[in-house]
Coordinates of C-alpha atoms and ligand atoms in Angstrom, one line a residue:
M1 CA -5.1 -24.7 23.8
E2 CA -6.0 -24.0 20.2
T3 CA -8.5 -21.2 19.6
T4 CA -9.8 -19.8 16.4
L5 CA -10.3 -16.1 15.5
R6 CA -12.1 -14.9 12.5
G7 CA -11.4 -11.9 10.2
V8 CA -11.5 -11.2 6.5
G9 CA -9.1 -13.3 4.4
V10 CA -7.5 -11.0 1.8
S11 CA -4.5 -12.9 0.4
H12 CA -4.5 -16.7 -0.2
G13 CA -2.2 -19.2 1.4
V14 CA -1.3 -20.4 4.9
A15 CA 1.4 -18.9 7.1
I16 CA 2.5 -20.5 10.4
G17 CA 4.9 -18.6 12.7
G18 CA 5.4 -16.6 15.8
V19 CA 3.6 -13.2 16.3
R20 CA 5.7 -10.0 16.1
H21 CA 3.9 -6.8 16.7
M22 CA 4.4 -3.6 14.6
G23 CA 5.7 -1.1 17.2
T24 CA 3.4 1.9 17.6
A25 CA 4.6 5.5 18.1
V26 CA 6.3 6.1 21.4
L27 CA 4.3 8.3 23.7
E28 CA 5.8 11.3 25.4
P29 CA 7.5 10.1 28.6
A30 CA 6.1 11.6 31.8
A31 CA 8.1 14.5 33.3
R32 CA 9.1 13.3 36.7
Q33 CA 11.7 14.6 39.1
I34 CA 14.4 11.9 40.0
P35 CA 16.3 12.0 43.4
S36 CA 19.9 13.2 43.1
E37 CA 21.3 9.8 44.0
E38 CA 19.8 8.3 40.8
V39 CA 21.5 10.8 38.5
P40 CA 24.6 8.7 37.7
R41 CA 22.5 5.6 37.0
E42 CA 20.1 7.5 34.8
Q43 CA 23.1 9.1 32.9
R44 CA 24.6 5.7 32.4
R45 CA 21.3 4.3 31.1
A46 CA 20.9 7.2 28.7
R47 CA 24.5 6.8 27.3
Q48 CA 24.0 3.0 26.9
A49 CA 20.7 3.5 25.0
L50 CA 22.2 6.2 22.7
D51 CA 25.1 3.9 21.9
A52 CA 23.0 0.8 21.4
V53 CA 20.7 2.6 19.0
A54 CA 23.7 4.0 17.0
V55 CA 25.2 0.5 16.8
D56 CA 21.8 -1.0 15.7
L57 CA 21.3 1.7 13.0
T58 CA 24.8 1.2 11.6
A59 CA 24.2 -2.6 11.4
R60 CA 20.9 -2.1 9.7
G61 CA 22.6 0.2 7.2
R62 CA 25.2 -2.4 6.4
L63 CA 22.5 -4.9 5.8
A64 CA 20.4 -2.6 3.6
G65 CA 23.2 -1.1 1.5
G66 CA 22.6 1.6 -1.2
D67 CA 20.7 4.9 -0.4
A68 CA 19.2 3.3 2.8
Q69 CA 22.7 2.8 4.2
A70 CA 23.5 6.5 3.9
V71 CA 20.3 7.5 5.6
L72 CA 20.7 4.9 8.5
E73 CA 24.4 5.9 9.0
A74 CA 23.4 9.6 9.2
Q75 CA 20.8 8.6 11.8
A76 CA 23.5 6.7 13.8
L77 CA 25.6 9.9 13.8
M78 CA 22.6 11.8 15.2
A79 CA 22.4 9.4 18.2
Q80 CA 26.1 9.9 18.8
D81 CA 26.2 13.7 18.5
P82 CA 28.4 14.9 21.4
E83 CA 26.4 18.0 22.0
L84 CA 23.2 16.1 22.2
T85 CA 24.7 13.6 24.6
A86 CA 26.0 16.5 26.8
D87 CA 22.5 18.1 26.7
V88 CA 20.9 14.8 27.8
E89 CA 23.4 14.5 30.7
R90 CA 22.8 18.1 31.8
R91 CA 19.0 17.6 31.9
I92 CA 19.4 14.4 33.9
A93 CA 21.7 16.2 36.4
A94 CA 18.9 18.8 36.7
G95 CA 16.5 16.0 37.8
S96 CA 15.0 14.6 34.6
S97 CA 14.6 10.8 34.0
A98 CA 16.7 9.4 31.2
E99 CA 13.8 9.0 28.8
R100 CA 12.4 12.5 29.5
A101 CA 15.9 14.1 29.1
V102 CA 16.3 12.3 25.7
Y103 CA 12.9 13.5 24.7
D104 CA 13.5 17.1 25.6
A105 CA 17.1 17.2 24.3
F106 CA 15.9 16.0 20.9
A107 CA 13.1 18.5 21.0
S108 CA 15.5 21.4 21.2
Y109 CA 17.8 19.9 18.5
R110 CA 14.7 19.3 16.4
A111 CA 13.7 22.9 16.7
L112 CA 17.2 24.0 15.5
L113 CA 17.0 21.7 12.5
A114 CA 13.5 22.7 11.5
A115 CA 14.5 26.4 11.6
A116 CA 17.6 25.7 9.5
G117 CA 16.1 25.6 6.0
E118 CA 14.8 23.1 3.6
Y119 CA 17.5 20.4 3.5
L120 CA 17.9 20.1 7.2
A121 CA 14.1 20.3 7.8
G122 CA 13.9 17.2 5.6
R123 CA 16.0 15.4 8.3
V124 CA 13.5 16.1 11.1
A125 CA 11.5 12.9 10.4
D126 CA 14.8 10.9 10.7
L127 CA 15.6 12.6 13.9
D128 CA 12.2 11.8 15.4
D129 CA 12.8 8.2 14.4
V130 CA 16.1 8.1 16.3
R131 CA 14.5 9.8 19.3
D132 CA 11.6 7.2 19.4
R133 CA 14.1 4.3 19.1
I134 CA 16.1 5.6 22.1
V135 CA 13.0 6.4 24.2
A136 CA 11.5 3.0 23.4
R137 CA 14.7 1.3 24.5
L138 CA 14.7 3.2 27.8
L139 CA 11.0 2.4 28.4
G140 CA 11.5 -1.3 27.5
V141 CA 8.7 -1.1 24.9
P142 CA 8.8 -2.4 21.2
M143 CA 10.7 -0.2 18.8
P144 CA 8.3 1.8 16.6
G145 CA 7.8 0.5 13.1
V146 CA 8.8 -2.8 11.6
P147 CA 10.0 -5.3 14.2
D148 CA 13.7 -6.2 14.3
S149 CA 14.0 -9.9 13.8
D150 CA 16.4 -12.4 12.3
E151 CA 13.6 -15.1 12.3
P152 CA 10.7 -15.1 9.9
Y153 CA 7.4 -14.0 11.7
V154 CA 3.7 -13.2 11.3
L155 CA 3.4 -9.4 11.4
V156 CA 0.5 -8.2 13.6
A157 CA -0.6 -4.6 13.5
R158 CA -3.5 -2.3 14.1
D159 CA -3.2 -1.4 10.4
L160 CA -0.3 -0.8 8.1
A161 CA 0.3 2.4 6.2
P162 CA 2.4 2.3 3.0
A163 CA 5.2 4.2 4.7
D164 CA 5.3 1.7 7.5
T165 CA 5.8 -1.2 5.1
A166 CA 8.4 0.3 2.8
L167 CA 11.1 -1.2 5.0
L168 CA 9.6 -4.7 5.3
D169 CA 11.9 -7.5 4.4
P170 CA 9.7 -9.9 2.4
S171 CA 11.9 -12.8 3.2
L172 CA 11.1 -12.4 6.9
V173 CA 7.3 -11.7 6.8
L174 CA 5.4 -15.0 6.6
G175 CA 2.0 -13.3 6.7
F176 CA 0.0 -10.3 8.0
V177 CA -2.8 -10.0 10.5
T178 CA -4.4 -6.6 11.1
E179 CA -7.1 -5.5 13.5
E180 CA -8.3 -2.7 11.2
G181 CA -8.4 -2.4 7.4
G182 CA -10.8 -3.8 5.0
P183 CA -10.2 -6.0 1.9
T184 CA -9.0 -3.0 -0.1
S185 CA -6.8 -1.4 2.6
H186 CA -3.2 -1.0 1.8
S187 CA -2.3 -3.8 4.2
A188 CA -4.3 -6.2 2.0
I189 CA -2.8 -4.8 -1.2
L190 CA 0.7 -5.0 0.1
A191 CA 0.1 -8.6 1.3
R192 CA -1.0 -9.6 -2.2
A193 CA 2.0 -7.8 -3.7
L194 CA 4.3 -9.7 -1.5
G195 CA 2.4 -12.9 -2.1
V196 CA 2.0 -13.6 1.6
P197 CA -1.2 -14.8 3.3
A198 CA -3.1 -12.1 5.1
V199 CA -6.2 -11.6 7.3
V200 CA -7.5 -8.1 8.0
A201 CA -10.4 -6.7 10.2
L202 CA -9.6 -9.3 12.9
P203 CA -11.0 -8.2 16.3
G204 CA -8.5 -8.7 19.1
A205 CA -5.5 -9.1 16.8
T206 CA -3.4 -6.6 18.7
D207 CA -4.0 -8.5 22.0
L208 CA -2.2 -11.6 20.7
A209 CA 0.9 -12.1 22.8
E210 CA 4.3 -11.4 21.2
G211 CA 5.8 -14.8 20.1
T212 CA 2.6 -16.8 20.2
V213 CA 2.5 -19.3 17.3
V214 CA -0.4 -18.7 15.0
A215 CA -1.6 -20.3 11.7
V216 CA -3.0 -17.7 9.3
D217 CA -5.4 -18.9 6.6
G218 CA -5.6 -16.0 4.1
G219 CA -8.4 -17.7 2.1
S220 CA -10.9 -18.4 4.9
G221 CA -9.9 -15.5 7.1
E222 CA -9.3 -17.8 10.1
V223 CA -6.4 -17.4 12.5
F224 CA -5.6 -20.4 14.7
V225 CA -3.9 -19.5 17.9
A226 CA -1.5 -22.2 19.2
P227 CA -2.6 -24.7 16.4
S228 CA -2.2 -28.4 17.1
S229 CA 0.2 -30.3 14.9
T230 CA -2.9 -32.0 13.2
K231 CA -4.3 -28.6 12.3
R232 CA -1.0 -27.4 11.0
S233 CA -0.5 -30.3 8.7
E234 CA -4.2 -30.2 7.6
L235 CA -3.7 -26.5 6.6
T236 CA -0.4 -26.9 4.8
T237 CA -1.6 -29.9 2.8
A238 CA -4.7 -28.1 1.6
A239 CA -2.6 -25.0 0.7
A240 CA -0.1 -27.2 -1.3
A241 CA -3.0 -28.9 -3.1
R242 CA -4.5 -25.5 -4.1
K243 CA -1.1 -24.3 -5.4
A244 CA -0.5 -27.5 -7.4
A245 CA -3.9 -27.0 -9.1
L246 CA -2.5 -23.8 -10.6
A247 CA 0.7 -25.2 -11.9
G248 CA -0.7 -25.9 -15.3
S249 CA -1.9 -22.4 -15.9
S250 CA 0.2 -20.2 -18.2
G251 CA 0.0 -17.9 -21.2
P252 CA -2.2 -14.9 -21.9
G253 CA -5.6 -14.5 -20.2
R254 CA -8.6 -15.8 -22.1
T255 CA -11.9 -17.4 -21.5
A256 CA -12.6 -21.1 -22.4
D257 CA -13.9 -20.0 -25.8
G258 CA -10.9 -17.8 -26.5
H259 CA -12.1 -14.3 -25.7
R260 CA -8.9 -12.4 -24.8
V261 CA -8.7 -10.6 -21.5
P262 CA -5.1 -9.3 -20.9
L263 CA -4.0 -10.0 -17.4
L264 CA -1.7 -7.2 -16.1
A265 CA 0.1 -6.6 -12.9
N266 CA -0.2 -3.9 -10.2
V267 CA 3.3 -2.7 -9.2
G268 CA 4.7 -0.1 -6.8
G269 CA 8.1 0.2 -8.5
P270 CA 10.9 -1.8 -10.2
A271 CA 11.2 -4.2 -7.2
D272 CA 7.8 -5.7 -8.0
V273 CA 8.7 -6.4 -11.6
P274 CA 10.4 -9.8 -11.3
A275 CA 7.3 -11.3 -9.6
A276 CA 5.1 -9.8 -12.2
V277 CA 7.2 -11.3 -15.1
A278 CA 7.4 -14.6 -13.3
A279 CA 3.6 -14.7 -12.9
G280 CA 3.3 -14.2 -16.7
A281 CA 1.8 -10.7 -16.5
E282 CA 1.1 -9.3 -20.0
G283 CA 2.2 -5.8 -18.8
V284 CA 1.5 -3.4 -16.0
G285 CA -2.1 -2.3 -15.5
L286 CA -1.4 0.0 -12.5
F287 CA 2.0 1.4 -11.6
R288 CA 1.3 3.1 -8.2
T289 CA 4.0 5.8 -8.6
E290 CA 3.4 7.3 -5.1
F291 CA 5.6 4.6 -3.7
L292 CA 8.5 6.4 -5.2
F293 CA 7.5 9.5 -3.3
L294 CA 6.7 8.1 0.1
D295 CA 10.3 7.8 1.4
D296 CA 10.6 11.6 1.6
S297 CA 7.4 13.4 2.4
V298 CA 9.1 16.8 2.3
R299 CA 9.9 17.0 -1.4
A300 CA 9.2 15.2 -4.7
P301 CA 11.9 12.8 -6.1
S302 CA 14.0 14.4 -8.8
E303 CA 13.1 14.0 -12.5
E304 CA 16.2 11.8 -12.8
K305 CA 15.2 9.4 -10.0
Q306 CA 11.7 9.1 -11.4
F307 CA 13.1 8.6 -15.0
A308 CA 15.2 5.7 -13.8
A309 CA 12.4 3.9 -12.1
Y310 CA 9.9 4.4 -15.0
R311 CA 12.5 3.2 -17.5
E312 CA 13.3 0.1 -15.6
V313 CA 9.6 -0.9 -15.4
L314 CA 9.0 -0.1 -19.1
A315 CA 12.1 -2.0 -20.2
A316 CA 10.8 -5.2 -18.4
F317 CA 7.7 -5.4 -20.7
P318 CA 9.0 -5.0 -24.3
E319 CA 5.8 -6.3 -25.8
G320 CA 3.3 -5.1 -23.2
R321 CA 1.4 -2.2 -22.0
V322 CA 2.6 -0.3 -19.0
V323 CA -0.1 1.9 -17.4
V324 CA 1.5 4.4 -15.1
R325 CA -0.7 6.3 -12.7
V326 CA 0.5 9.8 -11.8
L327 CA 1.0 10.5 -8.2
D328 CA -2.0 9.7 -6.0
A329 CA -1.2 11.5 -2.7
G330 CA -3.5 12.4 0.1
A331 CA -5.8 10.6 2.5
D332 CA -3.9 7.5 3.6
K333 CA -0.8 8.4 1.5
R334 CA 0.1 11.8 2.9
L335 CA 2.9 13.9 1.4
D336 CA 3.7 17.0 3.3
F337 CA 4.5 19.0 0.2
L338 CA 1.2 18.2 -1.4
T339 CA -1.4 17.2 1.2
P340 CA -3.1 20.0 3.2
A341 CA -2.5 19.4 6.9
D342 CA -5.9 20.6 8.2
E343 CA -8.5 18.8 6.2
P344 CA -11.5 17.5 8.3
N345 CA -12.0 14.6 5.8
P346 CA -8.8 13.9 3.9
A347 CA -10.4 11.1 1.7
L348 CA -12.9 13.7 0.5
G349 CA -10.4 16.6 0.2
V350 CA -7.6 17.6 -2.0
R351 CA -6.2 14.2 -3.0
G352 CA -5.2 12.5 -6.3
L353 CA -5.5 14.6 -9.4
R354 CA -6.9 17.4 -7.3
S355 CA -3.6 17.9 -5.5
L356 CA -1.6 17.6 -8.8
L357 CA -3.7 20.3 -10.4
A358 CA -3.0 22.5 -7.4
H359 CA 0.8 21.8 -7.9
P360 CA 1.2 21.7 -11.7
D361 CA 5.0 21.7 -11.3
V362 CA 5.0 18.3 -9.6
L363 CA 2.7 16.9 -12.4
R364 CA 4.9 18.5 -15.1
T365 CA 8.1 16.9 -13.7
Q366 CA 6.4 13.5 -13.5
L367 CA 5.0 13.7 -17.0
R368 CA 8.4 14.9 -18.4
A369 CA 10.2 12.0 -16.7
L370 CA 7.7 9.6 -18.2
A371 CA 8.0 11.0 -21.7
R372 CA 11.8 10.7 -21.5
A373 CA 11.6 7.2 -20.0
S374 CA 9.6 5.8 -22.8
E375 CA 11.8 7.2 -25.6
G376 CA 13.2 4.4 -27.8
L377 CA 11.6 1.6 -25.8
P378 CA 9.1 -0.7 -27.5
A379 CA 6.7 -1.0 -24.4
R380 CA 3.4 0.9 -24.9
L381 CA 3.2 3.6 -22.3
E382 CA -0.2 4.7 -21.1
V383 CA -0.6 7.3 -18.4
M384 CA -3.7 7.8 -16.2
A385 CA -4.9 10.1 -13.5
P386 CA -6.4 9.1 -10.1
M387 CA -9.6 10.5 -8.5
V388 CA -11.1 12.0 -11.6
A389 CA -14.6 13.2 -11.0
D390 CA -15.9 14.5 -14.3
R391 CA -15.1 15.6 -17.9
Q392 CA -13.5 18.9 -16.7
D393 CA -11.0 16.9 -14.6
A394 CA -10.3 14.5 -17.5
K395 CA -9.7 17.5 -19.9
A396 CA -7.3 19.2 -17.4
F397 CA -5.3 16.0 -17.2
A398 CA -5.3 15.4 -21.0
D399 CA -4.2 19.0 -21.5
A400 CA -1.3 18.6 -19.0
C401 CA -0.2 15.4 -20.9
R402 CA -0.2 17.1 -24.2
A403 CA 1.6 20.1 -22.8
A404 CA 4.4 17.8 -21.6
G405 CA 4.8 16.3 -25.1
L406 CA 3.8 12.9 -23.9
A407 CA 3.6 10.4 -26.8
A408 CA 1.3 8.1 -24.9
E409 CA -2.3 7.1 -24.6
F410 CA -3.9 8.9 -21.6
G411 CA -6.8 7.7 -19.6
V412 CA -8.4 8.2 -16.2
M413 CA -9.3 6.1 -13.2
V414 CA -12.9 5.7 -12.3
E415 CA -12.9 5.8 -8.5
I416 CA -15.7 8.3 -7.9
P417 CA -19.3 7.3 -8.7
S418 CA -19.8 10.6 -10.7
A419 CA -17.1 9.4 -13.2
A420 CA -18.8 6.0 -13.7
L421 CA -22.2 7.6 -14.1
R422 CA -20.9 10.1 -16.7
A423 CA -18.3 7.8 -18.3
R424 CA -19.3 8.7 -21.8
S425 CA -18.7 12.3 -21.2
V426 CA -15.4 11.6 -19.5
L427 CA -14.4 9.5 -22.5
R428 CA -14.7 12.5 -24.9
E429 CA -11.4 13.7 -23.4
V430 CA -9.3 10.5 -22.9
G431 CA -8.6 7.1 -24.5
F432 CA -9.4 4.6 -21.8
L433 CA -10.9 4.0 -18.4
S434 CA -9.5 2.0 -15.5
L435 CA -11.8 1.2 -12.6
G436 CA -10.3 1.6 -9.1
T437 CA -12.9 -0.5 -7.4
N438 CA -11.2 0.1 -3.9
D439 CA -12.0 3.8 -3.9
L440 CA -15.1 3.3 -6.0
A441 CA -16.5 1.2 -3.2
Q442 CA -15.3 3.6 -0.5
Y443 CA -17.1 6.5 -2.2
T444 CA -20.2 4.6 -3.2
F445 CA -20.9 3.3 0.3
A446 CA -19.4 6.2 2.3
A447 CA -17.2 3.5 4.0
D448 CA -13.6 4.4 4.8
R449 CA -11.4 1.6 3.3
Q450 CA -9.1 1.8 6.4
V451 CA -11.8 1.1 8.9
G452 CA -12.3 -2.6 9.8
A453 CA -15.8 -1.9 11.2
V454 CA -17.2 -0.9 7.8
A455 CA -15.5 -3.8 5.8
R456 CA -18.9 -5.1 4.8
W457 CA -19.4 -2.2 2.4
Q458 CA -15.9 -2.6 1.0
D459 CA -17.0 -6.0 -0.4
P460 CA -16.6 -5.6 -4.2
W461 CA -19.4 -8.1 -4.7
Q462 CA -21.9 -5.3 -3.6
P463 CA -24.4 -5.2 -6.4
A464 CA -24.4 -1.3 -6.4
L465 CA -20.7 -1.5 -7.2
L466 CA -21.3 -4.0 -10.0
D467 CA -23.9 -1.6 -11.4
L468 CA -21.3 1.2 -11.6
V469 CA -18.8 -1.1 -13.2
A470 CA -21.5 -2.0 -15.8
F471 CA -22.2 1.7 -16.5
A472 CA -18.6 2.4 -17.2
A473 CA -17.9 -0.7 -19.2
E474 CA -21.0 -0.1 -21.4
A475 CA -20.0 3.5 -22.0
A476 CA -16.5 2.4 -23.1
M477 CA -17.9 -0.3 -25.4
A478 CA -20.1 2.3 -27.0
E479 CA -17.1 4.6 -27.6
D480 CA -15.0 1.6 -28.7
K481 CA -12.4 2.3 -26.0
G482 CA -10.8 0.1 -23.3
C483 CA -12.2 -0.2 -19.8
G484 CA -10.0 -2.2 -17.3
V485 CA -10.3 -2.9 -13.6
C486 CA -7.2 -2.4 -11.5
G487 CA -8.8 -2.4 -8.0
E488 CA -8.7 -5.4 -5.8
A489 CA -11.9 -6.8 -7.3
A490 CA -9.8 -8.0 -10.3
A491 CA -7.8 -10.3 -8.0
D492 CA -10.9 -12.4 -7.0
P493 CA -11.0 -15.2 -9.6
L494 CA -14.8 -15.6 -9.5
L495 CA -15.4 -11.9 -9.5
A496 CA -13.0 -11.5 -12.4
C497 CA -15.3 -13.7 -14.5
V498 CA -18.2 -11.5 -13.6
L499 CA -16.2 -8.4 -14.5
V500 CA -15.5 -9.9 -17.9
G501 CA -19.2 -10.7 -18.3
L502 CA -19.9 -7.0 -17.6
G503 CA -17.7 -6.0 -20.5
I504 CA -14.4 -5.2 -18.8
S505 CA -11.5 -5.5 -21.3
S506 CA -8.5 -6.1 -19.0
L507 CA -7.8 -7.1 -15.4
S508 CA -4.8 -5.8 -13.3
M509 CA -3.9 -7.3 -9.9
G510 CA -1.0 -8.1 -7.6
A511 CA 1.2 -10.7 -9.3
A512 CA 0.4 -13.5 -6.9
S513 CA -3.2 -13.5 -7.9
I514 CA -2.6 -13.8 -11.7
P515 CA -2.4 -17.6 -11.8
Y516 CA -5.6 -18.0 -9.9
V517 CA -7.5 -15.6 -12.1
R518 CA -6.0 -17.0 -15.3
A519 CA -7.0 -20.6 -14.3
T520 CA -10.6 -19.7 -13.4
L521 CA -11.2 -17.6 -16.5
A522 CA -9.9 -20.4 -18.7
R523 CA -12.6 -22.7 -17.3
H524 CA -15.5 -20.5 -18.4
T525 CA -16.9 -19.2 -21.6
L526 CA -17.7 -15.5 -22.3
A527 CA -21.4 -16.4 -22.3
Q528 CA -21.2 -18.0 -18.9
C529 CA -19.4 -14.9 -17.6
G530 CA -22.2 -12.8 -19.0
R531 CA -24.8 -15.0 -17.3
A532 CA -22.9 -14.8 -14.0
A533 CA -22.8 -11.0 -14.3
T534 CA -26.5 -10.7 -14.9
A535 CA -27.2 -13.1 -11.9
A536 CA -24.9 -11.1 -9.6
R537 CA -26.5 -7.8 -10.5
A538 CA -30.0 -9.2 -9.8
A539 CA -29.0 -9.9 -6.2
D540 CA -29.6 -7.5 -3.3
R541 CA -26.7 -8.5 -1.1
A542 CA -23.0 -9.1 -1.7
A543 CA -23.1 -12.7 -0.4
D544 CA -26.1 -13.5 -2.6
A545 CA -24.4 -11.9 -5.7
R546 CA -21.4 -14.2 -5.1
Q547 CA -23.6 -17.2 -4.7
A548 CA -25.6 -16.4 -7.8
A549 CA -22.5 -15.9 -9.9
Q550 CA -21.0 -19.2 -8.6
A551 CA -24.2 -21.0 -9.5
A552 CA -24.3 -19.4 -13.0
L553 CA -20.7 -20.4 -13.7
S554 CA -21.2 -23.9 -12.5
A555 CA -24.2 -24.4 -14.8
A556 CA -23.3 -25.7 -18.3
Ligands
PEP1 C1 -8.4 1.8 -6.3 O1 -8.8 2.7 -5.6 O2 -9.1 0.8 -6.6 C2 -7.0 1.7 -6.8 C3 -6.6 0.8 -7.6 O3 -6.2 2.7 -6.3 P1 -5.5 2.6 -4.8 O4 -5.9 1.3 -4.2 O5 -4.1 2.8 -5.0 O6 -6.2 3.8 -4.1
MG2 MG1 -7.6 4.5 -5.6

């Protein structure tokens, strides 16, 4: 029977498909003593699991190709290491179950690798992954990480970290549903980047049975479990009509009376560029460079690897701006070589610019790669720092850019309320501001963006957040400098009009949102946007602010 669940819709569209769960980390198997007559059977089970995982990893490597193939093939070799197999069999002969023997044999192999120096220590995470796959197979539980599937599916997870999602195959993921996460969580951002419908903060999502057919409405936040055929066709017809209404929208962003608002794309690397170009992005407003760093948490990518990625993105926008954010590690984007392991509150600790100032060599390499990447290309490179608190931070970043010989405009992200409140002082050091409304909401309302239970305070319509946006925009106008928004607030078409009314000069968002924002902006004048902004700021609650803005925009 059809039932309806309600969460927060964060990425438009409708997805209908079977549920596949994101496998969670495999727990340590219990240490139990097996009777001696079970030894041959357990040894056979262990050998079969080791072989099956090696075959699976090799096949995935062939599918993936490139660097990923080398990594997956190396992992397959680990599963087939004769010494490891012998150790597993010895442990079973001494009375361990197959899963416990695998777990313990990998632990001693792991200790050897970890002690063997930097390169081998870097392979420890790969080894853990192989171990988890073998143990999961022996326990009959889902593999950790992204599900293995040949069929397209709706991905269900407690939450998705950027590292979990790096291996997602966009052609197989119809949509996302997560139990945790607010509208600015990385699950939501990733869903928008992939252009797939998504609902977050859905209570009970992880209880949905594997394979159950669901219809996900990423606009309303509803998830229909076992939808009737009438409901399915109702949803797909409405989604198709919404898409068709956008078909006529193209060209640069502007209001109905011609006020220009460049519409830029948020990207995580060269792979996101084709969608951005296809959506008509006028450049890149936020290049989240940490995605280049997340596939190896032990060391930073080389200057050459960074250079190649930056150059590819810059070359794709010969007439546009490309705003590159230097590495934003920490909190939910941990990197072992930068992020302290023992912080009680990582989101309030050494993250973003703070960790780069503590590791100037990492910042220097990145800035050098950027300086080289922009040489001889017509795109306008702009570089900005995340998590800037005050003028002192802004100056430290500007000094680092100058020292690296960067021929680019440098700016800072406004993600901490102090930077919005003191925007004029911050602007004495840099050329532009870019508002990261996701973190700005998190720090204004003391509401962790990863926690579904506090999603209410992550709502970018909160009037206090709009006040901070207004503060920063007014300071930038007074200094005759640009002030964009690159947080998820920019992707909400109605809110985008309010932001323009507050004085925001450019909007950057996941490529899939650009047509929606462009079409809505084109229907309203700058004066209407201004009235909508005033009406929204006069409200006391997010829902009222939205309603007031909608009413102001509908009035002539
Ligand atoms: C933000 O905080 O709004 C932002 C754009 O940065 P990120 O989402 O990557 O933290
Ligand atoms: Mg941020």
